Amino acid sequence: MNERELLKRHLPFGRLSPEALDRVVSAFQSYRFAEQEKLVVQDEVATWVGFVVSGSIELRIKQFTGGDLSFGSLRRGDFFGLMSFEPKGVSIASAVGATPGVVLMVRRDAFHQMLETYPVLKAYFYKMSLDRVWTAYQSLYQGKASEGPSPVMPGCVSLEVQKSIDFIDRNFMNPITLEEAARANGMSKFHFSRIFKDKTGMSFKEYLNMRRIHVAKKLFVADNLNVSEACYQVGFNDQSYFCRVFRKLEGYTPSEFKKICTGRFPSRKRGESHAKVVSG
């Protein structure tokens, strides 16, 4: 096992000097976890955080009606911990062993000290924490489990395409192209398309649309934007196309989603028609 290479899958670690990276790596210790073992417990402050070396970890959040809802799966190189709105807060979700394996762990307070020492790490992992909080609450509110690892969550893709993921996440609101994303990772568009699909399970266009819709939903909830405003703010230039993509990914039209968020429209399962809900 090469701890340095494992951590360097996350771009900020790769930007540290060799000496700084050695200091960071030396703070971690290996731990073998069992199936169903809770590494992070919802509603408790996480004592340990770390990275998956082998096996897999499931992210779960408690449902209002009882039981747990899965909203993500972590595998080799992925980070667990820090699922809170503030650094010392309780976790809003649990991280549970799905298949037995090994993790590299460090105490949470020591990890926060790393983040303060190396600001390039701080912004990256705080953004990851908030994205996972959003994904957890989104899954909880919609009452559906995620189908495999969430591609929105940083740290769940190979370093080979992470530069392009970062490029898309910074520029999704602009009319970016496949060629530009490939160039950001130093690849031809044909090689990039194949690698991107292999590593993320999505085409460039599918990921771009997913990212735009993800942010549009945040704008509906947090800023109360109307459909047209959200459409153009996240990078679509055609409102009809925006609505079609939104419905395909979410099972609701944007207008229905806004009504659900304000409690003015009954929730329904993906793909179910409004008429079916109304008629009971």
Coordinates of C-alpha atoms in Angstrom, one line a residue, residues 32-244:
R32 CA -9.3 -2.8 9.6
F33 CA -13.0 -2.4 9.8
A34 CA -15.8 -5.0 9.7
E35 CA -19.0 -5.2 7.7
Q36 CA -21.7 -3.0 9.3
E37 CA -19.2 -1.4 11.6
K38 CA -20.0 2.3 12.1
L39 CA -16.9 4.5 11.5
V40 CA -18.9 7.7 11.8
V41 CA -22.2 7.8 13.7
Q42 CA -25.0 10.2 12.8
D43 CA -25.8 12.8 15.5
E44 CA -22.4 12.3 17.1
V45 CA -19.1 14.2 16.6
A46 CA -16.8 12.1 14.4
T47 CA -13.7 11.0 16.4
W48 CA -11.8 9.8 13.4
V49 CA -11.7 10.7 9.7
G50 CA -9.7 9.1 6.9
F51 CA -9.5 7.4 3.6
V52 CA -10.6 4.0 2.3
V53 CA -7.7 1.7 1.3
S54 CA -9.8 -1.4 0.6
G55 CA -13.4 -2.6 1.0
S56 CA -16.2 -0.2 0.8
I57 CA -18.2 2.2 3.1
E58 CA -21.8 3.1 2.8
L59 CA -23.1 6.6 3.7
R60 CA -26.5 6.5 5.5
I61 CA -28.9 9.1 6.9
K62 CA -31.9 8.4 9.2
Q63 CA -35.3 8.7 7.6
F64 CA -38.1 10.6 9.3
T65 CA -40.2 7.5 9.3
G66 CA -37.5 5.3 10.7
G67 CA -34.7 3.2 9.2
D68 CA -31.7 4.4 7.3
L69 CA -31.4 5.7 3.7
S70 CA -28.2 5.1 1.7
F71 CA -27.0 8.1 -0.3
G72 CA -23.5 7.1 -1.3
S73 CA -20.8 4.5 -1.4
L74 CA -17.1 5.1 -0.8
R75 CA -14.3 3.0 -2.2
R76 CA -10.5 3.0 -2.5
G77 CA -9.1 6.5 -2.1
D78 CA -12.4 8.1 -1.0
F79 CA -12.6 10.2 2.1
F80 CA -15.0 9.6 5.1
G81 CA -15.8 12.0 7.9
L82 CA -16.6 15.7 8.1
M83 CA -20.3 15.6 7.4
S84 CA -21.4 18.7 9.2
F85 CA -22.2 22.3 8.6
E86 CA -19.4 23.4 10.8
P87 CA -16.0 21.8 11.7
K88 CA -16.8 20.8 15.3
G89 CA -20.5 19.9 14.7
V90 CA -22.1 16.5 15.0
S91 CA -22.3 14.4 11.8
I92 CA -25.6 14.5 9.9
A93 CA -25.0 11.0 8.6
S94 CA -23.3 7.7 9.3
A95 CA -20.4 6.0 7.5
V96 CA -20.9 2.2 7.8
G97 CA -18.7 -0.7 6.6
A98 CA -20.4 -2.2 3.5
T99 CA -17.7 -4.8 2.7
P100 CA -14.8 -5.4 5.2
G101 CA -11.6 -3.5 4.5
V102 CA -8.9 -1.2 5.7
V103 CA -8.9 2.6 6.1
L104 CA -6.2 5.2 6.9
M105 CA -7.4 7.1 9.9
V106 CA -6.4 10.2 11.8
R107 CA -8.2 11.8 14.8
R108 CA -10.6 14.6 13.7
D109 CA -8.8 17.3 15.8
A110 CA -5.5 16.4 14.2
F111 CA -7.1 16.5 10.7
H112 CA -8.5 20.0 11.4
Q113 CA -5.0 21.1 12.4
M114 CA -3.8 19.9 9.1
L115 CA -6.5 21.9 7.4
E116 CA -5.4 25.0 9.3
T117 CA -1.8 24.4 8.5
Y118 CA -2.4 23.8 4.8
P119 CA -5.1 26.1 3.4
V120 CA -5.2 24.3 0.1
L121 CA -6.6 21.3 1.9
K122 CA -9.1 23.3 4.0
A123 CA -11.1 24.7 1.1
Y124 CA -11.2 21.3 -0.6
F125 CA -12.4 19.2 2.3
Y126 CA -14.9 21.8 3.6
K127 CA -16.5 22.0 0.2
M128 CA -16.6 18.2 0.1
S129 CA -18.3 18.2 3.5
L130 CA -20.9 20.7 2.5
D131 CA -21.6 18.8 -0.8
R132 CA -22.1 15.6 1.1
V133 CA -24.5 17.3 3.6
W134 CA -26.5 18.6 0.6
T135 CA -26.5 15.2 -1.1
A136 CA -27.7 13.6 2.2
Y137 CA -30.5 16.0 2.8
Q138 CA -31.5 15.9 -0.9
S139 CA -31.8 12.1 -0.7
L140 CA -33.7 12.3 2.6
Y141 CA -36.1 14.9 1.3
Q142 CA -36.9 13.0 -1.9
G143 CA -37.0 9.7 0.0
K144 CA -34.9 7.7 -2.4
A145 CA -31.5 6.0 -2.1
S146 CA -28.7 6.9 -4.3
E147 CA -27.8 4.4 -7.1
G148 CA -24.1 3.9 -6.4
P149 CA -21.5 6.6 -5.5
S150 CA -22.7 10.1 -6.0
P151 CA -20.6 11.7 -8.8
V152 CA -21.2 15.1 -7.3
M153 CA -19.2 14.3 -4.2
P154 CA -15.5 15.2 -4.6
G155 CA -13.0 12.4 -4.0
C156 CA -15.1 9.7 -5.7
V157 CA -13.3 9.8 -9.1
S158 CA -9.8 9.0 -10.3
L159 CA -7.1 11.7 -10.3
E160 CA -6.9 11.0 -14.0
V161 CA -10.1 13.0 -14.6
Q162 CA -10.2 15.1 -11.4
K163 CA -8.7 18.1 -13.1
S164 CA -11.5 18.0 -15.6
I165 CA -14.1 17.5 -12.9
D166 CA -12.8 20.6 -11.2
F167 CA -12.8 22.5 -14.5
I168 CA -16.5 21.6 -15.0
D169 CA -17.4 22.5 -11.4
R170 CA -15.8 25.9 -11.8
N171 CA -17.2 26.7 -15.2
F172 CA -20.5 24.8 -15.6
M173 CA -22.4 28.1 -15.7
N174 CA -20.5 29.0 -19.0
P175 CA -21.0 27.4 -22.4
I176 CA -18.0 25.0 -22.0
T177 CA -17.3 22.3 -24.5
L178 CA -15.9 18.8 -24.5
E179 CA -12.7 20.1 -26.2
E180 CA -12.1 22.6 -23.4
A181 CA -12.6 20.0 -20.6
A182 CA -10.2 17.6 -22.4
R183 CA -7.7 20.3 -22.8
A184 CA -7.9 21.1 -19.1
N185 CA -6.6 17.6 -18.5
G186 CA -4.1 17.5 -21.3
M187 CA -6.0 14.9 -23.4
S188 CA -7.5 14.7 -26.9
K189 CA -11.2 14.8 -26.8
F190 CA -11.5 11.2 -27.9
H191 CA -9.2 9.8 -25.3
F192 CA -10.8 12.1 -22.7
S193 CA -14.3 10.9 -23.6
R194 CA -13.3 7.3 -23.1
I195 CA -11.5 7.9 -19.8
F196 CA -14.2 10.1 -18.4
K197 CA -16.9 7.6 -19.2
D198 CA -14.9 4.8 -17.7
K199 CA -14.0 6.6 -14.5
T200 CA -17.3 8.3 -13.8
G201 CA -19.9 6.2 -15.5
M202 CA -21.2 9.2 -17.4
S203 CA -20.4 11.1 -20.6
F204 CA -19.0 14.6 -20.3
K205 CA -22.5 16.0 -21.3
E206 CA -24.3 13.8 -18.8
Y207 CA -22.0 15.0 -16.0
L208 CA -22.3 18.7 -17.0
N209 CA -26.1 18.5 -17.1
M210 CA -26.1 16.7 -13.8
R211 CA -23.9 19.4 -12.2
R212 CA -26.1 22.2 -13.6
I213 CA -29.3 20.6 -12.4
H214 CA -27.7 19.9 -9.0
V215 CA -27.0 23.6 -8.6
A216 CA -30.3 24.7 -10.1
K217 CA -32.1 22.8 -7.3
K218 CA -30.0 24.6 -4.7
L219 CA -31.0 28.0 -6.3
F220 CA -34.7 27.0 -6.2
V221 CA -34.4 26.2 -2.5
A222 CA -31.9 28.7 -1.1
D223 CA -32.5 31.7 -3.4
N224 CA -36.1 31.1 -4.5
L225 CA -35.2 31.8 -8.2
N226 CA -37.8 31.2 -10.8
V227 CA -37.4 28.5 -13.5
S228 CA -36.1 31.0 -16.1
E229 CA -33.6 32.6 -13.7
A230 CA -32.2 29.3 -12.6
C231 CA -32.0 27.9 -16.1
Y232 CA -29.7 30.7 -17.4
Q233 CA -27.7 31.1 -14.2
V234 CA -26.5 27.5 -14.3
G235 CA -25.5 27.6 -17.9
F236 CA -28.4 26.4 -20.0
N237 CA -29.4 28.7 -22.9
D238 CA -32.7 27.0 -23.7
Q239 CA -35.4 26.8 -21.0
S240 CA -37.3 24.0 -22.8
Y241 CA -34.1 21.9 -22.9
F242 CA -33.4 22.7 -19.2
C243 CA -36.9 21.5 -18.3
R244 CA -36.5 18.3 -20.2

